[in-house]
């Protein structure tokens, strides 16, 4: 059976393309979604792509991956640095999560150096822009099935 991957994006990522282009580049979330879909198709994976600005909805989306997805690519945006609820949802879901950030969070403000997600993630990719999503999909595709 084809592996199933959910790509979940948090707050303000719907603004990519126009938001702080000097940090995040000019690629839009729609372009990232299209690139992920195309890549998943090439690898024979099933892929869902989501974005929400709300913390509760982010928790719902992570919970919904339980027993359904083989892996989650998660860019939780600013909730990365603040949300114990998102961290708990990852643990509760019991699905391997690859944390992704377009920017290198460790080369930015100090408050971005803390991630509540990294300690419970399978791995972290940051600083490679939209390519990070493709790298994360590759990482999950290469993992042995649970
Ligand atoms: C981000 C980094 C976060 O610190 C920030 O709040 C975002 C985007 C990134 O993809 O680089 O919204 O997750």
XYZ file of N, CA, C and O and ligand atoms in Angstrom, residues 10-13 16 19-20 23-24 75-81 100-105 108-109 111-112 126-127 133, ligand 1:
129
model
N 1.319 25.837 9.751
C 0.703 26.674 10.771
C 0.540 28.125 10.345
O 0.500 28.445 9.152
N 0.486 29.012 11.338
C 0.061 30.392 11.128
C 0.976 31.205 10.216
O 2.196 31.041 10.246
N 0.332 32.035 9.439
C 0.982 33.028 8.557
C 1.656 32.427 7.330
O 2.137 33.164 6.478
N 1.659 31.123 7.238
C 2.308 30.512 6.067
C 1.434 30.661 4.815
O 1.933 30.548 3.694
N 2.890 33.381 2.522
C 4.165 33.228 1.802
C 4.042 33.795 0.398
O 3.010 33.640 -0.256
N 4.935 37.790 2.254
C 5.358 38.018 3.644
C 6.879 37.982 3.769
O 7.503 36.982 3.435
N 7.484 39.043 4.281
C 8.928 39.073 4.590
C 9.750 38.287 3.561
O 10.465 37.341 3.899
N 13.268 37.088 3.978
C 13.531 35.919 4.840
C 12.990 34.643 4.196
O 13.663 33.610 4.147
N 11.750 34.737 3.703
C 11.071 33.511 3.270
C 11.061 33.314 1.759
O 10.579 32.295 1.270
N 5.351 22.312 9.477
C 5.886 23.648 9.714
C 4.863 24.362 10.586
O 3.845 24.848 10.084
N 5.113 24.384 11.872
C 4.137 24.938 12.817
C 4.282 26.452 12.958
O 3.617 27.063 13.800
N 5.152 27.064 12.139
C 5.308 28.519 12.196
C 5.662 28.950 13.609
O 6.407 28.265 14.317
N 5.102 30.061 14.041
C 5.451 30.620 15.357
C 5.016 29.720 16.517
O 5.587 29.798 17.613
N 4.017 28.835 16.294
C 3.602 27.930 17.389
C 4.717 26.957 17.766
O 4.705 26.390 18.855
N 5.676 26.782 16.858
C 6.870 25.981 17.167
C 7.493 26.428 18.482
O 7.921 25.606 19.295
N 7.537 27.746 18.646
C 8.295 28.324 19.756
C 7.451 28.523 21.017
O 7.983 28.902 22.047
N 9.813 21.190 9.832
C 10.395 21.957 8.722
C 10.244 23.452 8.991
O 9.194 23.897 9.484
N 11.276 24.205 8.682
C 11.190 25.667 8.629
C 11.889 26.141 7.376
O 12.989 25.653 7.058
N 11.296 27.085 6.703
C 11.937 27.659 5.517
C 13.243 28.338 5.891
O 14.266 28.190 5.218
N 13.190 29.105 6.975
C 14.367 29.865 7.404
C 15.175 29.039 8.397
O 14.669 28.068 8.984
N 16.428 29.425 8.590
C 17.262 28.796 9.621
C 16.936 29.476 10.944
O 17.448 30.561 11.238
N 16.077 28.845 11.733
C 15.584 29.478 12.968
C 16.724 29.763 13.957
O 16.607 30.654 14.784
N 18.415 33.251 13.579
C 17.501 34.396 13.720
C 17.396 34.820 15.193
O 18.278 34.530 15.982
N 16.322 35.510 15.548
C 16.171 36.009 16.921
C 16.236 34.832 17.909
O 15.811 33.722 17.590
N 14.425 34.060 20.432
C 13.180 33.368 20.792
C 12.836 32.274 19.784
O 12.050 31.382 20.084
N 13.441 32.350 18.600
C 13.188 31.299 17.595
C 14.130 30.101 17.754
O 14.019 29.110 17.046
N 15.793 22.788 8.424
C 15.522 24.219 8.378
C 16.594 24.946 7.604
O 17.739 24.490 7.527
N 16.187 26.052 6.977
C 17.157 26.910 6.307
C 17.272 26.710 4.812
O 18.046 27.402 4.161
N 10.646 21.101 2.359
C 9.457 20.235 2.317
C 9.752 18.971 1.504
O 9.328 17.880 1.862
C 9.036 29.542 10.205
C 9.955 30.114 11.297
C 9.150 30.626 12.475
O 10.014 31.172 13.456
C 8.186 31.711 12.045
O 7.387 32.112 13.118
C 7.349 31.289 10.871
C 7.983 30.565 9.795
C 9.825 29.158 8.946
O 9.276 28.417 8.117
O 10.966 29.595 8.762
O 6.184 31.647 10.778
O 8.409 28.392 10.702
